[in-house]
Amino acid sequence: MDTAYLIETIIKVVVILLIFSALAGIGTYFERKILAFMQRRLGPMNVGPYGLLQVAADGVKLFTKEDIIPTNVVAPIFKIAPVITAATAFMAAAAIPFFPEFTIFGYTVHPIVADINIGILYILGMMAVGLYGPMLGGMASANKFSLLSAARTAAVFISYEVVSGLAILAPIMMVGSLSLVDFNNYQIGGISHWIVWSQPVAFILFWISAFAETGRTPFHLIANDHEIIDGFGTEYSGMRWGLFFIGEYANMFFISFVIPLIFLGGFGDGSFLGAIGLLAKVAFFFFFFLWTRAAWPDVRPDQLMWLCWKVLMPIAVINVVITGFVMMF
Amino acid sequence: MNMEAFNDRNVADNGYFLVDIEDYPTDGWGKFKRVVKRSFKGELFVGLWVVMREMIRFDIHTVQYPQEKMPIGPRYRAIHEMKRLWESDTERCIGCGLCEKICISDCIRIDTKIDENSRKEVSEYTINLGRCIFCGYCAEVCPELAITHGGEYENASDQREHFTMYEDMLTPLDVMKAGKQLEFEGFGSITPHEDERVKKTPLAY
Ligand code: SF4
Ligand code: SF4
């Protein structure tokens, strides 16, 4: 491994970390503003022009708050849990090609940390590991709301891993590779080549399970404020809680990258326009996360299980079988 | 503000109607049909459209509180005020003690003395705002419309027993001279145009 490659990788890692930590913060600003507008409110207005500096104020607050470890918690696990959520979210980003490759000062940059040949499997796996954050955090806390939330986390993630895995299986069969770059190149021919046209069912299923994996409304029951306080976050304070938050928002951004990359043509032929197109798609999916939060009610845990095992999973299996038959003949 | 909507209790004519809710299906086939219907009816998109429409309309209802304030009704009962007579600018309170008597949380303390003109004069008057429940009885019972409620609802105190003194409640003389004393229209005040309805006491039987 030569030094240039090492330096390039480190720079990429740092850039991704910085950009997406900042985006997680700005994401909260957008979430507040958009939710507010949809509910005919103004949202944050007082810190900076139109509340723009609210993110900075929140950051200062989170960083300077006392780090409380309550008496009855299992301290080591309680302390490590938020790190798991945030770290795995960023680790998943390693296999995501954020941009088409471009040349700068005669040096070709691939804006992907590691184009491993099991890309999508790695991303899904990493996001699944992220579930240990809420789960361990909830179980290590000494209150029943956190425990409930931990149980819900386990149930939700186990079931929706199945749906997202099966849904993604059909496109993988078509592309014949697990690398997201290959996915992108498969759809390089323009809009008519997008996988969403041949796999609309898989697209919808994957989208639905993306909501469950990021724990967003309508599947927000892991930390449902109106039922179980803040779920696993009840006993967390300061930056530990902030790490959960960054993890959640980073996850939202990354899944918003993954969906267009798999189904909607990604960055296309790699031109500048294609890169802008990818950003537009990401923005739409991120916006949709906020949009549904304003519009839809949460489902009950049992309804969620029902939806997963009795509706989505059979559809996903049928989809895989049909895809297989179509490809065979 | 039009109070009609709040005062009209006859809900039947106001466009209220019973929502037509179907019975829940009991058999499997009925449940299946319900699931299919709900899945393809597109109700979720109606929800999405509604919030989107509100966002595009941008009809914001936020009151940015410290800068903007909602008007409060005349019947609002906040910190008490002591009024002066319009004719002579002297205080209206005659020291009858009715307010002290009626106060259900015993928070008014009043003392009177006979002044040099042999008239009753209030020598001490305090309200313990820590105990006051702002029920408005004192304002209602006062025969002179002397003690009333004001509209000042932003109060803070560093102690639980915060007493307000007679002098603080009394309309300042300069306000009075400028003719800016606000008449109380809430609980216990005179109905507007009441004087037109006053009849002479019939003396001849
Ligand atoms: S408002 Fe009620 S509690 Fe307060 S001083 Fe008047 S009578 Fe007493
Ligand atoms: S404020 Fe009114 S009720 Fe109380 S003592 Fe004075 S005149 Fe009487």
Tab-separated table of C-alpha atoms in Angstrom, chain B residues 72-83 107-108 127-129 132-140 147-156 164 169 184-187:
chain	number	residue	atom	x	y	z
B	72	ILE	CA	-56.360	39.895	25.932
B	73	GLY	CA	-60.036	40.076	26.714
B	74	PRO	CA	-61.478	42.716	29.048
B	75	ARG	CA	-62.551	39.992	31.445
B	76	TYR	CA	-58.979	38.822	31.951
B	77	ARG	CA	-58.082	38.834	35.623
B	78	ALA	CA	-54.473	39.768	36.279
B	79	ILE	CA	-52.820	41.991	38.907
B	80	HIS	CA	-55.254	44.280	40.672
B	81	GLU	CA	-55.604	47.978	40.055
B	82	MET	CA	-57.100	50.707	42.190
B	83	LYS	CA	-59.051	53.282	40.263
B	107	CYS	CA	-55.144	37.705	51.057
B	108	ILE	CA	-56.452	41.260	51.328
B	127	ILE	CA	-52.842	42.117	48.696
B	128	ASN	CA	-50.740	39.033	49.145
B	129	LEU	CA	-50.325	37.977	45.529
B	132	CYS	CA	-54.428	35.424	45.559
B	133	ILE	CA	-56.113	33.043	43.166
B	134	PHE	CA	-57.312	35.841	40.888
B	135	CYS	CA	-60.906	34.794	41.278
B	136	GLY	CA	-62.236	38.289	40.734
B	137	TYR	CA	-64.586	38.302	43.712
B	138	CYS	CA	-63.056	41.461	45.123
B	139	ALA	CA	-63.611	43.298	41.867
B	140	GLU	CA	-67.134	42.014	41.668
B	147	ILE	CA	-60.569	47.553	42.997
B	148	THR	CA	-60.471	45.943	39.581
B	149	HIS	CA	-58.266	43.574	37.689
B	150	GLY	CA	-55.726	44.822	35.199
B	151	GLY	CA	-54.150	43.213	32.179
B	152	GLU	CA	-50.583	42.869	33.421
B	153	TYR	CA	-49.876	39.157	33.235
B	154	GLU	CA	-46.084	39.129	33.019
B	155	ASN	CA	-45.105	39.003	36.652
B	156	ALA	CA	-42.170	37.549	38.457
B	164	THR	CA	-48.665	44.607	46.438
B	169	MET	CA	-52.095	49.605	42.509
B	184	PHE	CA	-62.512	47.984	33.812
B	185	GLU	CA	-65.009	46.103	31.662
B	186	GLY	CA	-64.753	42.697	33.229
B	187	PHE	CA	-66.330	40.876	36.092
